[in-house]
XYZ file of N, CA and C in Angstrom:
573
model
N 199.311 87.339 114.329
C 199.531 88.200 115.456
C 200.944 88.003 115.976
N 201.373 88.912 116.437
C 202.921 88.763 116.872
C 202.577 88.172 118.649
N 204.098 88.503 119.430
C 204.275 87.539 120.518
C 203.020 88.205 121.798
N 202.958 89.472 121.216
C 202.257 90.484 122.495
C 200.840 90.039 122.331
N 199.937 89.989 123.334
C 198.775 89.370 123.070
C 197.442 90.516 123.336
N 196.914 90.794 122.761
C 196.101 91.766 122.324
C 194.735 91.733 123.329
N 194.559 93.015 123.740
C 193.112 92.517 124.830
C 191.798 92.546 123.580
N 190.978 92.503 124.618
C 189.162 92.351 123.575
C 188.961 93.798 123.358
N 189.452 94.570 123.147
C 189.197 96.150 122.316
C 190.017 95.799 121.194
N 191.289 95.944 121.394
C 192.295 95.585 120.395
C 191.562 94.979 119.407
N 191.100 93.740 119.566
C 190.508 92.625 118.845
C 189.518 93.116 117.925
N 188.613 93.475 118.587
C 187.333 94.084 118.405
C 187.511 94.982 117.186
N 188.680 96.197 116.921
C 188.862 97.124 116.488
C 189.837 96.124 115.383
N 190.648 95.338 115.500
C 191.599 95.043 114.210
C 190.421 94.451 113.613
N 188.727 93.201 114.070
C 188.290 92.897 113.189
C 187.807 93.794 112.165
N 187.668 94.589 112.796
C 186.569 95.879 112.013
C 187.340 96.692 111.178
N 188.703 96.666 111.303
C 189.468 96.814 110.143
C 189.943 96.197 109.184
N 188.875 95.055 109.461
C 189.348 93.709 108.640
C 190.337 92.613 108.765
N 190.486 92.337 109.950
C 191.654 91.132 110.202
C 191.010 90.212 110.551
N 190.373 89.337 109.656
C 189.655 87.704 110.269
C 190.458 87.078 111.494
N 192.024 87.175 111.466
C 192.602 86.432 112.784
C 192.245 87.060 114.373
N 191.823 88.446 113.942
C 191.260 88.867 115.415
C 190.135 88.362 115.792
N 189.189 87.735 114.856
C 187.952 87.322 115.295
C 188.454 85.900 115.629
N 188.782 85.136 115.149
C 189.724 83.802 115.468
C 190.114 83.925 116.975
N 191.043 84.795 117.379
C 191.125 84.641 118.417
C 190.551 85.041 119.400
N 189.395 86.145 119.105
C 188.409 85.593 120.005
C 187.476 84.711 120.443
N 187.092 84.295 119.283
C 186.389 83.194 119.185
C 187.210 81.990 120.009
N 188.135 81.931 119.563
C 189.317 80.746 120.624
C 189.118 81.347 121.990
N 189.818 82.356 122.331
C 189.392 83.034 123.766
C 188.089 83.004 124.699
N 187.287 82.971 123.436
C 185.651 82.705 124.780
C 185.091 80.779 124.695
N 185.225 80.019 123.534
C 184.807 79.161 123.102
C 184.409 77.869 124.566
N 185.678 77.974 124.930
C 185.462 77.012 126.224
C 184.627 77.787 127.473
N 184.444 78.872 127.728
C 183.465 79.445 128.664
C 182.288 79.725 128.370
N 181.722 79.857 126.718
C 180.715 79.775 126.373
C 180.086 78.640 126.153
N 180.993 77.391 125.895
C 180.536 76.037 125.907
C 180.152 75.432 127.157
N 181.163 75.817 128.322
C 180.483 75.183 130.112
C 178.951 76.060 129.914
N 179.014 77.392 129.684
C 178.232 78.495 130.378
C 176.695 77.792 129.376
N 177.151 77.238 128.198
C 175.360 76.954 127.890
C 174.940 75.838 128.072
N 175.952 74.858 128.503
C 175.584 73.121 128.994
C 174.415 73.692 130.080
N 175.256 74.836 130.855
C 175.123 74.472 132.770
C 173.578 75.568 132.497
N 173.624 76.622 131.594
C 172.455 77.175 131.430
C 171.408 76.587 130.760
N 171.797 76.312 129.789
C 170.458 75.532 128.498
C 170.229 74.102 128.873
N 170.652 73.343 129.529
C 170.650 71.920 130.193
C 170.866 70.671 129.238
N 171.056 71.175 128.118
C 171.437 69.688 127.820
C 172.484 70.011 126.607
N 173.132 69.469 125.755
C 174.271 69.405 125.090
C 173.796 69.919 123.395
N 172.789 69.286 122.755
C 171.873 70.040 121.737
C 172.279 71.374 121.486
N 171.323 71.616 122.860
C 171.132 72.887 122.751
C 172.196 73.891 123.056
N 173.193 73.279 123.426
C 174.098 74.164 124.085
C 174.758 74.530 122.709
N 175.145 73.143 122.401
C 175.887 73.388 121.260
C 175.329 74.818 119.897
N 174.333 73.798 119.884
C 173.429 74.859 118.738
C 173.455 76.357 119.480
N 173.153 76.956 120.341
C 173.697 77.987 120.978
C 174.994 78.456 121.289
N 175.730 77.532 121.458
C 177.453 78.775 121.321
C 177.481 78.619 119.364
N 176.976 77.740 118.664
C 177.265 78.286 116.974
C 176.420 79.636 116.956
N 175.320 79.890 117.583
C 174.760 81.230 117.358
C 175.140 82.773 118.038
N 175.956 82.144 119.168
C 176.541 82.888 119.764
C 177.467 83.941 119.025
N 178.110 82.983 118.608
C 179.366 83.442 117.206
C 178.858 83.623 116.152
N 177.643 83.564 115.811
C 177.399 84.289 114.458
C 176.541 85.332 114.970
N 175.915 85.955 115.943
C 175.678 86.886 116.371
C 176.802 87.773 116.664
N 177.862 87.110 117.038
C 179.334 88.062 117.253
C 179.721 88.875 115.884
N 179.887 87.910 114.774
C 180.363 88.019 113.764
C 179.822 89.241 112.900
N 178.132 89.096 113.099
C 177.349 89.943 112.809
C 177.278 91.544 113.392
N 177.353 91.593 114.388
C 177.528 92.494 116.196
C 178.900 93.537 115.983
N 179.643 92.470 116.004
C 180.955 92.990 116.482
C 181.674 94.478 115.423
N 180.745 94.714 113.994
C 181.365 95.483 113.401
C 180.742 96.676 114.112
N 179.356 96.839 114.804
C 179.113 97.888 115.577
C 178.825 97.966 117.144
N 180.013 97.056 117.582
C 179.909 97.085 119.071
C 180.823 98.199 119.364
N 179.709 98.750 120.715
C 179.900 99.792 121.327
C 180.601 99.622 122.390
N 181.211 98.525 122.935
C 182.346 99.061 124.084
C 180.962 99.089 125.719
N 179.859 99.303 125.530
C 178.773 99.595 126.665
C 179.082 98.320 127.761
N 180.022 97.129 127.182
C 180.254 95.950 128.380
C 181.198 95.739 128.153
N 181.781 94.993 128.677
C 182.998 94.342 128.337
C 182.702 93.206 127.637
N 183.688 92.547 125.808
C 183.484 92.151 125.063
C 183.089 90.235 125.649
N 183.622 90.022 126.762
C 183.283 88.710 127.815
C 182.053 88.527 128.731
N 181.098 90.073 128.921
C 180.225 90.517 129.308
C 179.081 89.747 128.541
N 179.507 90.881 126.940
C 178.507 90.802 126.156
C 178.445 89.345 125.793
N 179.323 88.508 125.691
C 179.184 87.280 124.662
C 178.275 86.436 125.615
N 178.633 86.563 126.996
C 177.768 85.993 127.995
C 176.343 86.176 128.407
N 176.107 87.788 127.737
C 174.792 88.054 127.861
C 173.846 87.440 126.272
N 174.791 87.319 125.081
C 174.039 86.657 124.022
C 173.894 85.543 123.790
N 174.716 84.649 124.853
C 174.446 83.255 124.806
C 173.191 82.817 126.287
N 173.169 83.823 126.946
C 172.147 83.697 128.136
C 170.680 84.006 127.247
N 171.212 85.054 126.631
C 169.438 85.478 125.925
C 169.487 84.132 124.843
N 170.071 83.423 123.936
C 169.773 82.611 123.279
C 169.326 81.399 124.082
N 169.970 80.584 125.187
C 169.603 80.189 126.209
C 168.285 80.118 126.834
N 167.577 81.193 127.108
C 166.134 81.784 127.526
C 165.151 81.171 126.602
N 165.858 81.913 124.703
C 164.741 82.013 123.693
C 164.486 80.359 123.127
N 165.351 79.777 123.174
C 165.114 78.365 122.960
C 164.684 77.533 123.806
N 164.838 78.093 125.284
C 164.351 76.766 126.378
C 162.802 77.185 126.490
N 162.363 78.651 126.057
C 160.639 79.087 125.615
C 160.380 78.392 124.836
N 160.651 78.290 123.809
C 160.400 77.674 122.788
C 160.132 76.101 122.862
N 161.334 75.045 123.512
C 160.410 74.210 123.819
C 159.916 73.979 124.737
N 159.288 74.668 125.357
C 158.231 74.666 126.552
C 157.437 74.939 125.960
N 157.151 75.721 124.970
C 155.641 76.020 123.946
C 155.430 74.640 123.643
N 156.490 74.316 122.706
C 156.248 73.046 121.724
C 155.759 71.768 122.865
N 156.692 71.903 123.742
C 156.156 70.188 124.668
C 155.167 70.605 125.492
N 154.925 71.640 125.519
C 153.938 71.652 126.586
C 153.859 71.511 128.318
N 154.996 71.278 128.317
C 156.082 71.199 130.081
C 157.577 71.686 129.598
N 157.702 71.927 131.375
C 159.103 72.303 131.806
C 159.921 71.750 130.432
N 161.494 72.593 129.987
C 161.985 71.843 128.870
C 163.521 71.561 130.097
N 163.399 72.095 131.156
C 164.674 71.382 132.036
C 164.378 70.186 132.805
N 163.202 69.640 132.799
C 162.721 68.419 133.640
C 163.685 67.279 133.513
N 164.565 67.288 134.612
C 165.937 66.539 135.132
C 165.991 65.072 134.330
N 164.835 64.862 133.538
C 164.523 62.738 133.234
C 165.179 63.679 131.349
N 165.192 64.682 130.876
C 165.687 65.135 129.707
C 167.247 65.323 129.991
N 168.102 65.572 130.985
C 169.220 65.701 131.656
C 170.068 64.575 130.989
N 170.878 64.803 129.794
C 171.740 63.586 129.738
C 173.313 64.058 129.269
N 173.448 65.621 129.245
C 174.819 66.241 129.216
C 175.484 66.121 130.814
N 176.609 65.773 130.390
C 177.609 65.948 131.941
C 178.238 67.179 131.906
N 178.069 67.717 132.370
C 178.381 69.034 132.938
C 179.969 69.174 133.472
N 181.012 70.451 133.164
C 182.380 69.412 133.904
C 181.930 70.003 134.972
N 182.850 69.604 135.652
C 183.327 69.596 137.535
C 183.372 70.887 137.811
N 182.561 71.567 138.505
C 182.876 72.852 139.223
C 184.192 72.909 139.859
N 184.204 71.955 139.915
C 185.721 71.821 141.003
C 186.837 71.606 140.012
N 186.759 72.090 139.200
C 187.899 71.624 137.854
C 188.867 70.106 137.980
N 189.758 70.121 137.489
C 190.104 68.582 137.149
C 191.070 68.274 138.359
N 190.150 67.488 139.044
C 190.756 67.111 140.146
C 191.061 65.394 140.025
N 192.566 64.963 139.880
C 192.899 63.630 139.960
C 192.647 63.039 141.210
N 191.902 61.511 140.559
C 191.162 61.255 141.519
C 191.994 59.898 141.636
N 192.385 58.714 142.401
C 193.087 57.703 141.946
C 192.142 56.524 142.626
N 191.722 56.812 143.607
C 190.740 55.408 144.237
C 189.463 55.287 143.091
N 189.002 54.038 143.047
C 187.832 54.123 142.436
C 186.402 54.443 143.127
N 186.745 53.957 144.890
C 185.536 54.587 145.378
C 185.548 55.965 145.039
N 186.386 56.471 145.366
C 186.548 58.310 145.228
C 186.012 58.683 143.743
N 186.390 57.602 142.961
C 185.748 58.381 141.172
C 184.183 57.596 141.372
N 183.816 56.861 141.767
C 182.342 56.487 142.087
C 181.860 57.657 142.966
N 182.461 58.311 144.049
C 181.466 59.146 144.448
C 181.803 60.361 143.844
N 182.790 60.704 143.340
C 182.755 62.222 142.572
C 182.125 62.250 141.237
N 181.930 61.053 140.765
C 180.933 60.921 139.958
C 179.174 60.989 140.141
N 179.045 60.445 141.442
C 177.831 60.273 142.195
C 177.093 62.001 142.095
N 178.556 62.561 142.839
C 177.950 63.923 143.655
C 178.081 65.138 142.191
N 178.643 64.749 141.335
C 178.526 65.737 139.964
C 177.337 65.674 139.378
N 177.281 63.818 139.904
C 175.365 64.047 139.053
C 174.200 64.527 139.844
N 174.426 64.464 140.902
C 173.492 64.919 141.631
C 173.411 66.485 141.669
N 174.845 67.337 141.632
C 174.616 68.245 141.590
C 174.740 69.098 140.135
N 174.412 68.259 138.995
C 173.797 68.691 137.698
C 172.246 68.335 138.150
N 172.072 67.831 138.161
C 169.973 67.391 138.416
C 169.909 68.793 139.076
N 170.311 69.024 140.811
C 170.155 70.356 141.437
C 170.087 71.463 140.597
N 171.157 71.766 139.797
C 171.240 73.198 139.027
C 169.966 73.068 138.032
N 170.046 71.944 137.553
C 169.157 71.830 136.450
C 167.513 72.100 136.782
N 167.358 71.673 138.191
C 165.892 71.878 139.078
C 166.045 73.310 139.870
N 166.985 74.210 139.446
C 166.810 75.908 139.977
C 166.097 76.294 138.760
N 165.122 77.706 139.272
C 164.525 78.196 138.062
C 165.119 79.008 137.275
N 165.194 79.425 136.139
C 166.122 79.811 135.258
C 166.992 81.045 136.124
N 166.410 82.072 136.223
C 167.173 83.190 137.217
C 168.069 82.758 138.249
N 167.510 81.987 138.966
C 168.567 82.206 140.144
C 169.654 80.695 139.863
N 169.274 79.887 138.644
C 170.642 78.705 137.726
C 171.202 79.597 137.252
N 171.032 81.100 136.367
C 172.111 81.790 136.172
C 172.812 82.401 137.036
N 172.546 83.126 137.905
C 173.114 83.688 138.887
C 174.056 82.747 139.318
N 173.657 81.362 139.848
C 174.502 80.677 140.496
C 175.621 80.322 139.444
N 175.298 80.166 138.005
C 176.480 79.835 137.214
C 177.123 80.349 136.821
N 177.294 81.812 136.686
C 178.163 82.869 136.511
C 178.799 83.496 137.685
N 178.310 83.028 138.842
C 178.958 83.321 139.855
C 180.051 82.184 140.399
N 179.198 81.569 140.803
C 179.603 80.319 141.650
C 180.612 79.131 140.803
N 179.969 79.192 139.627
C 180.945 78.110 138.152
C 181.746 78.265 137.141
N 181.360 79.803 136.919
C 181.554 80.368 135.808
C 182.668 81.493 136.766
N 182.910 82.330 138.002
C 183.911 82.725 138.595
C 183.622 83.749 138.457
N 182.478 85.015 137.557
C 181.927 86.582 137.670
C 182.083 86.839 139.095
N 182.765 87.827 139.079
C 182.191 89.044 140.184
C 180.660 88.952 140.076
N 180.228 89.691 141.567
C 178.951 90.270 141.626
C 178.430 91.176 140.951
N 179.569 92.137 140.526
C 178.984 93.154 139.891
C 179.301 92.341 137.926
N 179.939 92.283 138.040
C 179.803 91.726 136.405
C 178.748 90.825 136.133
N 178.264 90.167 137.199
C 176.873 88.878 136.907
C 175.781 89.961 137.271
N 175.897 90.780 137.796
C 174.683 91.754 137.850
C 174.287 92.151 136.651
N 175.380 92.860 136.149
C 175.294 93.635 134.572
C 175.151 92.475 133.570
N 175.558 91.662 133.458
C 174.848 90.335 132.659
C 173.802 90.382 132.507
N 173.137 89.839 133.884
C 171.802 89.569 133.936
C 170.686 90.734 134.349
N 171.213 92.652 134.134
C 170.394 93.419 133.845
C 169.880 93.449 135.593
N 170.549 92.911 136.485
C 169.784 93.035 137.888
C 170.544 94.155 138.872
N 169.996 94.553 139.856
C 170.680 95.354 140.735
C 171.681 94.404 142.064
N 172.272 94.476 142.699
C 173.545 94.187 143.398
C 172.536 93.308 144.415
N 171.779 94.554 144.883
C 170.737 93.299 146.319
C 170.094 92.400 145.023
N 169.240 92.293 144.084
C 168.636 91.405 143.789
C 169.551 90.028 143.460
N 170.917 90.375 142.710
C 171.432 89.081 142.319
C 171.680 88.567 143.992
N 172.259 89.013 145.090
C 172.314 88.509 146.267
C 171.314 87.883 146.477
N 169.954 88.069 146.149
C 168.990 86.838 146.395
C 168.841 86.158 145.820
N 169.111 86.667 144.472
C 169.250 85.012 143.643
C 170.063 83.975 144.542
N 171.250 84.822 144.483
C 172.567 84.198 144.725
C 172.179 83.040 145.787
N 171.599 83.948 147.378
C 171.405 83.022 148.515
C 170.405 82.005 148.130
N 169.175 82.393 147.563
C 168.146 81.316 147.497
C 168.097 79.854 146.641
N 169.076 80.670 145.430
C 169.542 79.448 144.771
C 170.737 78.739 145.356
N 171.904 79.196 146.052
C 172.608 78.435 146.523
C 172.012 77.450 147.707
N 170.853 78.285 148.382
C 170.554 76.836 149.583
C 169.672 76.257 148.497
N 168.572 76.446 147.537
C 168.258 75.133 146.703
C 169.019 74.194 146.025
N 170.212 74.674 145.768
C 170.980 73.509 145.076
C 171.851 72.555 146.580
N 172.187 73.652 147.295
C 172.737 72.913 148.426
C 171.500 71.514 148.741
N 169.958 71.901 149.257
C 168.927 71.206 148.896
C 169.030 69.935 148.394
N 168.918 70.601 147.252
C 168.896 69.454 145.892
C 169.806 68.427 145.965
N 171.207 69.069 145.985
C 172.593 68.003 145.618
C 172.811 67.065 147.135
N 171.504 66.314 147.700
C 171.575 65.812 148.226
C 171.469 64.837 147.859
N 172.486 63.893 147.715
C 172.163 62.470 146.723
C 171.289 61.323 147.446
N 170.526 60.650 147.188
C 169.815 60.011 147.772
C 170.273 58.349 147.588
């Protein structure tokens, strides 16, 4: 690719004319937002992982007849949310309980608050404290209103783009939005 940097149509359209480096760089372009987005959704690191590799081979597969109906950051977010869903069913069939039950919780999640230098060690003892506490919280919202809050609140979507994600109307994600934000507020009370 030359110096000018190509948006996600561009991309979309050189793969499908056959340029493997356009898929490359999308794949580079979403990789780190699809990797936070399935820790903080799918709850543990496994699965996350194994879900952004399917993510991208659903792309790979997808992308020669994508229609443009979202935006190409939309869609990748809505196929790693539905993979997300279909595997955390799955083991809830198999175990027979919840598959987010906080004692399975052993991915660290990064910092909502992005990389904030910390230099005291009390200060990295409690920003460590309050990250874990408020991974357990997200992890104890029920799936709907942990997405809402993570595409909004972590992940940085507009309202209306986390709406169209998650297939909801404008008032409903607002209740996600409020009910899950005072449960995690709730929750991330460290004890």
């Amino acid at each position: 690719m030359t110096g000018i940097e190509k948006n996600d149509g561009d991309l979309v359209a050189a793969y499908r004319g056959g340029d493997r480096d356009a898929l490359a760089e999308l794949v580079h372009r979403y990789f780190d937002r699809m990797e936070r987005y399935g820790h903080r959704v799918c709850g543990n690191r496994e699965d996350a992982e194994e879900v952004l590799q399917e993510t991208f081979a659903v792309a790979i597969d997808a992308l020669p007849g994508f229609r443009h109906e979202a935006s190409v950051k939309n869609w990748f977010y809505k196929v790693a949310q539905s993979l997300c869903i279909k595997k955390r069913r799955r083991k809830q069939e198999e175990s027979g309980h919840d598959a987010h039950d906080v004692h399975e919780r052993h991915a660290h999640l990064p910092s909502p608050t992005g990389d904030r230098r910390v230099s005291l060690p009390e200060e990295l003892i409690e920003s460590d404290q309050l990250r874990t506490c408020l991974e357990r919280a997200l992890a104890s919202l029920p799936d709907g209103m942990r997405r809402a809050v993570t595409l909004v609140d972590f992940e940085g979507h507009t309202h209306e783009e986390a709406a169209e994600m998650l297939g909801l109307t404008a008032e409903a994600l607002r209740v996600r939005l409020h009910r899950g934000r005072a449960k995690l507020r709730e929750g991330a009370r460290c004890r």
